[in-house]
Amino acid sequence: MGVATTAYTATVSMKKPKTIKRDDDDLQLGPKERKVMRLTDPSPEHDCAMFDDIATTNQETEMPCPWSQIGRVTADAMEHLRILSQHCNRLQEIHLRDMVVDSAALARLVTRNAETLRVVDLLGCHTITGDDVRQLIKCSRLEELNLWGCHNVENAAIADAVIACPTLRRLNLRYCHKVDDALVRVIAGHLPLLHELNIRYCYKVSDAGVDAITQQLLNLEVLNLSQCNKITDMSITHIVARLKKLKELRLWGCSKLTTSSVVAISEGLPSLALVDIRSQDKCPTTGAV
């Protein structure tokens, strides 16, 4: 098994493992060329043995962790995270999904990899707190942050992370129901490179928040406002007038929108590849928008 000498992706998942298919070209890469290693062996014994090997062989070194994906459903997931946090120091991506996250291990993992981290994905990690998110202040080159479902995180912590990470291109705050117009204004004012913003079910966001988005986030290509049921046709007017690079717009569950918004979108944003409304009563015809 080749070990990359550059950077790695570590994934700890509580979901069922999937077999990872690799192209022949990928299999032929030598140790120096390989950037990502993937595990495909579903054996629990094999899985645990590899973690034991990390702890034993890398204990006295600064070698980067050579494993890219650890997808085994196991009661030892938190211990695996602790091991990774002790021995990985050049990670580009951290994906911790649907699991209880040890705060000390996460802090250590972020600190050791702050210079190289580009992606932090904490989807479904409901125990994540504001203090955990504030660890990301160290990651000044972060490009993608996924806090989908991290509903215990207060807005102030997200704001601190946003201000410290101006290179963010993708931000997912779906189901972070504390998000409000004030936080959206912080996001709009500090993330000029943002291409994707997901604030689905951030139901405190109103037309004022969307106004801030459309005034300052002019590079947006993907915007999800589904279930933000405070927004009205005024928000759509601003989106159509200002977000000319938009390719994907999701508005499902925005109950205050009318047919006028649908018409405005169809006529004013020809570059859109996807519009999600899912409300037949708002469509001017029975056809799909």
Coordinates of N, CA and C in Angstrom, one line a residue, residues 5 20 27 38 46 55 65 73 82 95 110 124 130 138 153 164 177 200-201 206 240 249 261 276 278-279 282:
T5 N 3.0 11.4 0.3 CA 3.9 12.3 1.1 C 3.4 13.7 1.1
I20 N -15.2 1.4 -2.3 CA -14.7 2.5 -3.1 C -14.0 1.9 -4.3
L27 N -4.6 3.1 -9.4 CA -3.9 1.9 -8.8 C -2.4 1.9 -9.2
R38 N -7.6 5.0 -0.2 CA -8.9 4.7 0.2 C -8.9 3.2 0.7
H46 N -9.7 -6.0 10.5 CA -8.7 -5.3 9.7 C -8.8 -3.8 10.0
A55 N -1.2 4.0 15.8 CA -0.8 4.3 17.2 C 0.6 3.8 17.5
C65 N -1.1 10.9 8.5 CA -1.9 9.7 8.5 C -2.1 9.2 7.1
V73 N -18.9 1.0 10.7 CA -19.8 1.3 11.9 C -19.2 0.6 13.1
R82 N -9.7 10.0 18.1 CA -8.6 10.4 19.0 C -7.3 10.0 18.4
H95 N -13.9 14.9 7.5 CA -15.3 14.6 7.3 C -15.7 13.8 8.5
V110 N -7.8 19.9 14.5 CA -7.8 21.2 13.8 C -6.4 21.9 14.0
G124 N -24.5 16.5 10.6 CA -25.2 15.7 11.5 C -24.5 15.4 12.8
G130 N -20.4 25.7 20.1 CA -19.8 26.9 19.6 C -18.3 26.9 19.8
K138 N -8.4 29.0 13.5 CA -7.0 28.8 13.2 C -6.8 28.5 11.7
V153 N -24.9 25.1 17.9 CA -23.9 26.2 17.7 C -24.6 27.5 17.7
A164 N -12.8 34.8 10.4 CA -11.5 34.3 10.4 C -11.1 33.6 9.2
H177 N -31.0 26.4 13.0 CA -32.1 27.2 13.1 C -32.0 28.5 13.9
R200 N -31.1 26.6 4.4 CA -32.4 26.0 4.4 C -32.8 25.8 5.9
Y201 N -34.1 26.0 6.1 CA -34.7 25.9 7.5 C -34.1 26.9 8.5
S206 N -35.0 36.8 7.0 CA -36.1 37.5 6.4 C -35.6 38.2 5.1
V240 N -33.1 38.4 -8.5 CA -33.1 38.5 -9.9 C -32.3 39.7 -10.4
L249 N -31.1 27.7 -7.6 CA -31.9 28.4 -6.6 C -33.0 27.5 -6.0
S261 N -43.1 35.8 -8.3 CA -41.7 35.4 -8.1 C -41.3 34.4 -9.2
D276 N -35.8 25.1 -7.6 CA -36.7 24.2 -6.8 C -37.7 25.0 -6.0
R278 N -41.4 23.5 -6.0 CA -42.2 22.4 -5.5 C -43.6 22.9 -4.9
S279 N -44.2 23.8 -5.6 CA -45.5 24.3 -5.2 C -46.3 24.7 -6.4
K282 N -48.0 28.0 -7.2 CA -47.2 29.2 -7.6 C -46.8 29.3 -9.1

